């Protein structure tokens, strides 16, 4: 029960911390999350260190998200 409460508090804190972001920061955060998921998935399929693939994908996705304007 305590573990579930800790997870809820941490998730709520993370979401609250993202509420004051401007549009560019939101795009960078979204791009980083999408890039991390894509990098991890691709690395898992191809073979290799999944954590490295996720980190490279996150960095690339965040950069692209921050630089592209809607």
PDB file of N, CA and C in Angstrom:
ATOM      1  N   UNK A   1       0.829  -1.193   0.000  1.00  0.00           N
ATOM      2  CA  UNK A   1       0.000   0.000   0.000  1.00  0.00           C
ATOM      3  C   UNK A   1       0.870   1.251   0.000  1.00  0.00           C
ATOM      4  N   UNK A   2       1.945   1.231   0.772  1.00  0.00           N
ATOM      5  CA  UNK A   2       2.844   2.382   0.830  1.00  0.00           C
ATOM      6  C   UNK A   2       3.529   2.605  -0.513  1.00  0.00           C
ATOM      7  N   UNK A   3       3.879   1.507  -1.185  1.00  0.00           N
ATOM      8  CA  UNK A   3       4.531   1.616  -2.487  1.00  0.00           C
ATOM      9  C   UNK A   3       3.605   2.297  -3.495  1.00  0.00           C
ATOM     10  N   UNK A   4       2.332   1.948  -3.461  1.00  0.00           N
ATOM     11  CA  UNK A   4       1.363   2.553  -4.375  1.00  0.00           C
ATOM     12  C   UNK A   4       1.214   4.046  -4.087  1.00  0.00           C
ATOM     13  N   UNK A   5       1.208   4.424  -2.829  1.00  0.00           N
ATOM     14  CA  UNK A   5       1.095   5.836  -2.460  1.00  0.00           C
ATOM     15  C   UNK A   5       2.317   6.619  -2.921  1.00  0.00           C
ATOM     16  N   UNK A   6       3.490   6.026  -2.793  1.00  0.00           N
ATOM     17  CA  UNK A   6       4.716   6.695  -3.238  1.00  0.00           C
ATOM     18  C   UNK A   6       4.686   6.899  -4.750  1.00  0.00           C
ATOM     19  N   UNK A   7       4.242   5.898  -5.486  1.00  0.00           N
ATOM     20  CA  UNK A   7       4.152   6.014  -6.944  1.00  0.00           C
ATOM     21  C   UNK A   7       3.188   7.126  -7.334  1.00  0.00           C
ATOM     22  N   UNK A   8       2.058   7.218  -6.671  1.00  0.00           N
ATOM     23  CA  UNK A   8       1.075   8.261  -6.975  1.00  0.00           C
ATOM     24  C   UNK A   8       1.640   9.643  -6.672  1.00  0.00           C
ATOM     25  N   UNK A   9       2.316   9.797  -5.561  1.00  0.00           N
ATOM     26  CA  UNK A   9       2.894  11.097  -5.192  1.00  0.00           C
ATOM     27  C   UNK A   9       3.992  11.504  -6.170  1.00  0.00           C
ATOM     28  N   UNK A  10       4.849  10.576  -6.536  1.00  0.00           N
ATOM     29  CA  UNK A  10       5.931  10.887  -7.480  1.00  0.00           C
ATOM     30  C   UNK A  10       5.359  11.241  -8.848  1.00  0.00           C
ATOM     31  N   UNK A  11       4.384  10.486  -9.323  1.00  0.00           N
ATOM     32  CA  UNK A  11       3.773  10.785 -10.619  1.00  0.00           C
ATOM     33  C   UNK A  11       3.084  12.142 -10.600  1.00  0.00           C
ATOM     34  N   UNK A  12       2.394  12.450  -9.528  1.00  0.00           N
ATOM     35  CA  UNK A  12       1.752  13.761  -9.410  1.00  0.00           C
ATOM     36  C   UNK A  12       2.754  14.896  -9.383  1.00  0.00           C
ATOM     37  N   UNK A  13       3.862  14.686  -8.713  1.00  0.00           N
ATOM     38  CA  UNK A  13       4.907  15.713  -8.664  1.00  0.00           C
ATOM     39  C   UNK A  13       5.520  15.947 -10.037  1.00  0.00           C
ATOM     40  N   UNK A  14       5.752  14.879 -10.777  1.00  0.00           N
ATOM     41  CA  UNK A  14       6.305  15.020 -12.120  1.00  0.00           C
ATOM     42  C   UNK A  14       5.341  15.761 -13.041  1.00  0.00           C
ATOM     43  N   UNK A  15       4.069  15.435 -12.951  1.00  0.00           N
ATOM     44  CA  UNK A  15       3.083  16.116 -13.793  1.00  0.00           C
ATOM     45  C   UNK A  15       2.940  17.582 -13.408  1.00  0.00           C
ATOM     46  N   UNK A  16       2.984  17.880 -12.141  1.00  0.00           N
ATOM     47  CA  UNK A  16       2.869  19.270 -11.695  1.00  0.00           C
ATOM     48  C   UNK A  16       4.077  20.085 -12.130  1.00  0.00           C
ATOM     49  N   UNK A  17       5.227  19.468 -12.186  1.00  0.00           N
ATOM     50  CA  UNK A  17       6.434  20.172 -12.614  1.00  0.00           C
ATOM     51  C   UNK A  17       6.415  20.533 -14.080  1.00  0.00           C
ATOM     52  N   UNK A  18       5.607  19.866 -14.867  1.00  0.00           N
ATOM     53  CA  UNK A  18       5.539  20.126 -16.310  1.00  0.00           C
ATOM     54  C   UNK A  18       4.441  21.117 -16.674  1.00  0.00           C
ATOM     55  N   UNK A  19       3.724  21.636 -15.710  1.00  0.00           N
ATOM     56  CA  UNK A  19       2.574  22.486 -16.028  1.00  0.00           C
ATOM     57  C   UNK A  19       2.963  23.890 -16.463  1.00  0.00           C
ATOM     58  N   UNK A  20       4.146  24.369 -16.109  1.00  0.00           N
ATOM     59  CA  UNK A  20       4.528  25.733 -16.442  1.00  0.00           C
ATOM     60  C   UNK A  20       5.458  25.844 -17.640  1.00  0.00           C
ATOM     61  N   UNK A  21       5.501  24.821 -18.481  1.00  0.00           N
ATOM     62  CA  UNK A  21       6.409  24.842 -19.623  1.00  0.00           C
ATOM     63  C   UNK A  21       5.828  25.664 -20.768  1.00  0.00           C
ATOM     64  N   UNK A  22       6.715  26.347 -21.504  1.00  0.00           N
ATOM     65  CA  UNK A  22       6.245  27.046 -22.697  1.00  0.00           C
ATOM     66  C   UNK A  22       6.152  26.044 -23.851  1.00  0.00           C
ATOM     67  N   UNK A  23       5.705  26.512 -25.017  1.00  0.00           N
ATOM     68  CA  UNK A  23       5.453  25.609 -26.143  1.00  0.00           C
ATOM     69  C   UNK A  23       6.726  24.907 -26.608  1.00  0.00           C
ATOM     70  N   UNK A  24       7.838  25.623 -26.660  1.00  0.00           N
ATOM     71  CA  UNK A  24       9.093  25.018 -27.113  1.00  0.00           C
ATOM     72  C   UNK A  24       9.549  23.926 -26.144  1.00  0.00           C
ATOM     73  N   UNK A  25       9.428  24.182 -24.864  1.00  0.00           N
ATOM     74  CA  UNK A  25       9.822  23.190 -23.866  1.00  0.00           C
ATOM     75  C   UNK A  25       8.913  21.962 -23.924  1.00  0.00           C
ATOM     76  N   UNK A  26       7.626  22.178 -24.170  1.00  0.00           N
ATOM     77  CA  UNK A  26       6.699  21.056 -24.286  1.00  0.00           C
ATOM     78  C   UNK A  26       7.037  20.193 -25.498  1.00  0.00           C
ATOM     79  N   UNK A  27       7.380  20.842 -26.624  1.00  0.00           N
ATOM     80  CA  UNK A  27       7.768  20.086 -27.816  1.00  0.00           C
ATOM     81  C   UNK A  27       9.050  19.295 -27.564  1.00  0.00           C
ATOM     82  N   UNK A  28      10.008  19.903 -26.866  1.00  0.00           N
ATOM     83  CA  UNK A  28      11.259  19.205 -26.559  1.00  0.00           C
ATOM     84  C   UNK A  28      11.002  18.010 -25.645  1.00  0.00           C
ATOM     85  N   UNK A  29      10.151  18.183 -24.662  1.00  0.00           N
ATOM     86  CA  UNK A  29       9.828  17.090 -23.744  1.00  0.00           C
ATOM     87  C   UNK A  29       9.105  15.960 -24.474  1.00  0.00           C
ATOM     88  N   UNK A  30       8.136  16.315 -25.306  1.00  0.00           N
ATOM     89  CA  UNK A  30       7.415  15.298 -26.073  1.00  0.00           C
ATOM     90  C   UNK A  30       8.344  14.589 -27.048  1.00  0.00           C
ATOM     91  N   UNK A  31       9.170  15.357 -27.743  1.00  0.00           N
ATOM     92  CA  UNK A  31      10.117  14.756 -28.679  1.00  0.00           C
ATOM     93  C   UNK A  31      11.088  13.827 -27.981  1.00  0.00           C
ATOM     94  N   UNK A  32      11.543  14.228 -26.809  1.00  0.00           N
ATOM     95  CA  UNK A  32      12.451  13.373 -26.049  1.00  0.00           C
ATOM     96  C   UNK A  32      11.801  12.073 -25.621  1.00  0.00           C
ATOM     97  N   UNK A  33      10.557  12.154 -25.186  1.00  0.00           N
ATOM     98  CA  UNK A  33       9.844  10.944 -24.762  1.00  0.00           C
ATOM     99  C   UNK A  33       9.591  10.012 -25.945  1.00  0.00           C
ATOM    100  N   UNK A  34       9.163  10.582 -27.062  1.00  0.00           N
ATOM    101  CA  UNK A  34       8.911   9.770 -28.254  1.00  0.00           C
ATOM    102  C   UNK A  34      10.218   9.182 -28.778  1.00  0.00           C
ATOM    103  N   UNK A  35      11.270   9.989 -28.786  1.00  0.00           N
ATOM    104  CA  UNK A  35      12.570   9.503 -29.240  1.00  0.00           C
ATOM    105  C   UNK A  35      13.122   8.398 -28.356  1.00  0.00           C
ATOM    106  N   UNK A  36      12.936   8.525 -27.053  1.00  0.00           N
ATOM    107  CA  UNK A  36      13.412   7.492 -26.130  1.00  0.00           C
ATOM    108  C   UNK A  36      12.679   6.177 -26.366  1.00  0.00           C
ATOM    109  N   UNK A  37      11.374   6.260 -26.533  1.00  0.00           N
ATOM    110  CA  UNK A  37      10.597   5.048 -26.782  1.00  0.00           C
ATOM    111  C   UNK A  37      10.986   4.418 -28.116  1.00  0.00           C
ATOM    112  N   UNK A  38      11.119   5.249 -29.136  1.00  0.00           N
ATOM    113  CA  UNK A  38      11.509   4.735 -30.450  1.00  0.00           C
ATOM    114  C   UNK A  38      12.912   4.157 -30.450  1.00  0.00           C
ATOM    115  N   UNK A  39      13.835   4.846 -29.812  1.00  0.00           N
ATOM    116  CA  UNK A  39      15.208   4.348 -29.743  1.00  0.00           C
ATOM    117  C   UNK A  39      15.312   3.040 -28.986  1.00  0.00           C
ATOM    118  N   UNK A  40      14.583   2.927 -27.895  1.00  0.00           N
ATOM    119  CA  UNK A  40      14.600   1.687 -27.120  1.00  0.00           C
ATOM    120  C   UNK A  40      13.980   0.540 -27.916  1.00  0.00           C
ATOM    121  N   UNK A  41      12.872   0.817 -28.586  1.00  0.00           N
ATOM    122  CA  UNK A  41      12.208  -0.222 -29.372  1.00  0.00           C
ATOM    123  C   UNK A  41      13.083  -0.677 -30.534  1.00  0.00           C
ATOM    124  N   UNK A  42      13.668   0.269 -31.246  1.00  0.00           N
ATOM    125  CA  UNK A  42      14.514  -0.083 -32.384  1.00  0.00           C
ATOM    126  C   UNK A  42      15.748  -0.863 -31.943  1.00  0.00           C
ATOM    127  N   UNK A  43      16.343  -0.446 -30.844  1.00  0.00           N
ATOM    128  CA  UNK A  43      17.522  -1.150 -30.343  1.00  0.00           C
ATOM    129  C   UNK A  43      17.162  -2.555 -29.866  1.00  0.00           C
ATOM    130  N   UNK A  44      15.985  -2.708 -29.283  1.00  0.00           N
ATOM    131  CA  UNK A  44      15.554  -4.033 -28.843  1.00  0.00           C
ATOM    132  C   UNK A  44      15.329  -4.957 -30.036  1.00  0.00           C
ATOM    133  N   UNK A  45      14.822  -4.402 -31.139  1.00  0.00           N
ATOM    134  CA  UNK A  45      14.574  -5.211 -32.333  1.00  0.00           C
ATOM    135  C   UNK A  45      15.887  -5.583 -33.019  1.00  0.00           C
ATOM    136  N   UNK A  46      16.747  -4.585 -33.203  1.00  0.00           N
ATOM    137  CA  UNK A  46      18.003  -4.788 -33.925  1.00  0.00           C
ATOM    138  C   UNK A  46      19.013  -5.542 -33.071  1.00  0.00           C
ATOM    139  N   UNK A  47      18.990  -5.285 -31.791  1.00  0.00           N
ATOM    140  CA  UNK A  47      19.945  -5.898 -30.875  1.00  0.00           C
ATOM    141  C   UNK A  47      20.988  -4.886 -30.458  1.00  0.00           C
ATOM    142  N   UNK A  48      21.255  -4.845 -29.196  1.00  0.00           N
ATOM    143  CA  UNK A  48      22.215  -3.894 -28.661  1.00  0.00           C
ATOM    144  C   UNK A  48      21.750  -3.403 -27.311  1.00  0.00           C
ATOM    145  N   UNK A  49      22.497  -2.489 -26.730  1.00  0.00           N
ATOM    146  CA  UNK A  49      22.121  -1.961 -25.410  1.00  0.00           C
ATOM    147  C   UNK A  49      20.900  -1.040 -25.509  1.00  0.00           C
ATOM    148  N   UNK A  50      19.800  -1.475 -24.942  1.00  0.00           N
ATOM    149  CA  UNK A  50      18.541  -0.741 -25.039  1.00  0.00           C
ATOM    150  C   UNK A  50      18.646   0.623 -24.368  1.00  0.00           C
ATOM    151  N   UNK A  51      19.362   0.700 -23.257  1.00  0.00           N
ATOM    152  CA  UNK A  51      19.508   1.974 -22.555  1.00  0.00           C
ATOM    153  C   UNK A  51      20.239   3.000 -23.421  1.00  0.00           C
ATOM    154  N   UNK A  52      21.252   2.567 -24.133  1.00  0.00           N
ATOM    155  CA  UNK A  52      21.978   3.478 -25.026  1.00  0.00           C
ATOM    156  C   UNK A  52      21.080   3.937 -26.168  1.00  0.00           C
ATOM    157  N   UNK A  53      20.301   3.031 -26.725  1.00  0.00           N
ATOM    158  CA  UNK A  53      19.369   3.398 -27.790  1.00  0.00           C
ATOM    159  C   UNK A  53      18.330   4.390 -27.311  1.00  0.00           C
ATOM    160  N   UNK A  54      17.837   4.186 -26.096  1.00  0.00           N
ATOM    161  CA  UNK A  54      16.855   5.111 -25.531  1.00  0.00           C
ATOM    162  C   UNK A  54      17.470   6.479 -25.285  1.00  0.00           C
ATOM    163  N   UNK A  55      18.705   6.509 -24.801  1.00  0.00           N
ATOM    164  CA  UNK A  55      19.369   7.789 -24.533  1.00  0.00           C
ATOM    165  C   UNK A  55      19.635   8.556 -25.821  1.00  0.00           C
ATOM    166  N   UNK A  56      20.100   7.860 -26.849  1.00  0.00           N
ATOM    167  CA  UNK A  56      20.358   8.520 -28.133  1.00  0.00           C
ATOM    168  C   UNK A  56      19.049   9.000 -28.748  1.00  0.00           C
ATOM    169  N   UNK A  57      18.013   8.182 -28.689  1.00  0.00           N
ATOM    170  CA  UNK A  57      16.710   8.583 -29.215  1.00  0.00           C
ATOM    171  C   UNK A  57      16.129   9.762 -28.467  1.00  0.00           C
ATOM    172  N   UNK A  58      16.300   9.785 -27.155  1.00  0.00           N
ATOM    173  CA  UNK A  58      15.785  10.896 -26.352  1.00  0.00           C
ATOM    174  C   UNK A  58      16.498  12.193 -26.693  1.00  0.00           C
ATOM    175  N   UNK A  59      17.815  12.128 -26.838  1.00  0.00           N
ATOM    176  CA  UNK A  59      18.572  13.337 -27.175  1.00  0.00           C
ATOM    177  C   UNK A  59      18.183  13.860 -28.550  1.00  0.00           C
ATOM    178  N   UNK A  60      18.089  12.969 -29.513  1.00  0.00           N
ATOM    179  CA  UNK A  60      17.697  13.384 -30.859  1.00  0.00           C
ATOM    180  C   UNK A  60      16.277  13.908 -30.907  1.00  0.00           C
ATOM    181  N   UNK A  61      15.369  13.229 -30.240  1.00  0.00           N
ATOM    182  CA  UNK A  61      13.974  13.664 -30.226  1.00  0.00           C
ATOM    183  C   UNK A  61      13.787  15.000 -29.538  1.00  0.00           C
ATOM    184  N   UNK A  62      14.508  15.222 -28.447  1.00  0.00           N
ATOM    185  CA  UNK A  62      14.409  16.503 -27.745  1.00  0.00           C
ATOM    186  C   UNK A  62      14.956  17.632 -28.602  1.00  0.00           C
ATOM    187  N   UNK A  63      16.060  17.376 -29.294  1.00  0.00           N
ATOM    188  CA  UNK A  63      16.635  18.407 -30.161  1.00  0.00           C
ATOM    189  C   UNK A  63      15.692  18.749 -31.305  1.00  0.00           C
ATOM    190  N   UNK A  64      15.150  17.735 -31.944  1.00  0.00           N
ATOM    191  CA  UNK A  64      14.222  17.975 -33.055  1.00  0.00           C
ATOM    192  C   UNK A  64      12.964  18.669 -32.551  1.00  0.00           C
ATOM    193  N   UNK A  65      12.438  18.225 -31.423  1.00  0.00           N
ATOM    194  CA  UNK A  65      11.236  18.849 -30.873  1.00  0.00           C
ATOM    195  C   UNK A  65      11.437  20.306 -30.516  1.00  0.00           C
ATOM    196  N   UNK A  66      12.609  20.640 -30.012  1.00  0.00           N
ATOM    197  CA  UNK A  66      12.877  22.027 -29.623  1.00  0.00           C
ATOM    198  C   UNK A  66      13.117  22.921 -30.832  1.00  0.00           C
ATOM    199  N   UNK A  67      13.671  22.363 -31.894  1.00  0.00           N
ATOM    200  CA  UNK A  67      14.049  23.177 -33.043  1.00  0.00           C
ATOM    201  C   UNK A  67      12.938  23.367 -34.069  1.00  0.00           C
ATOM    202  N   UNK A  68      11.982  22.454 -34.115  1.00  0.00           N
ATOM    203  CA  UNK A  68      10.912  22.548 -35.109  1.00  0.00           C
ATOM    204  C   UNK A  68       9.776  23.396 -34.557  1.00  0.00           C
ATOM    205  N   UNK A  69       9.309  24.321 -35.373  1.00  0.00           N
ATOM    206  CA  UNK A  69       8.177  25.163 -34.981  1.00  0.00           C
ATOM    207  C   UNK A  69       6.923  24.644 -35.671  1.00  0.00           C
ATOM    208  N   UNK A  70       5.796  24.664 -34.971  1.00  0.00           N
ATOM    209  CA  UNK A  70       4.554  24.171 -35.586  1.00  0.00           C
ATOM    210  C   UNK A  70       4.039  25.095 -36.665  1.00  0.00           C
TER     211      UNK A  70
END
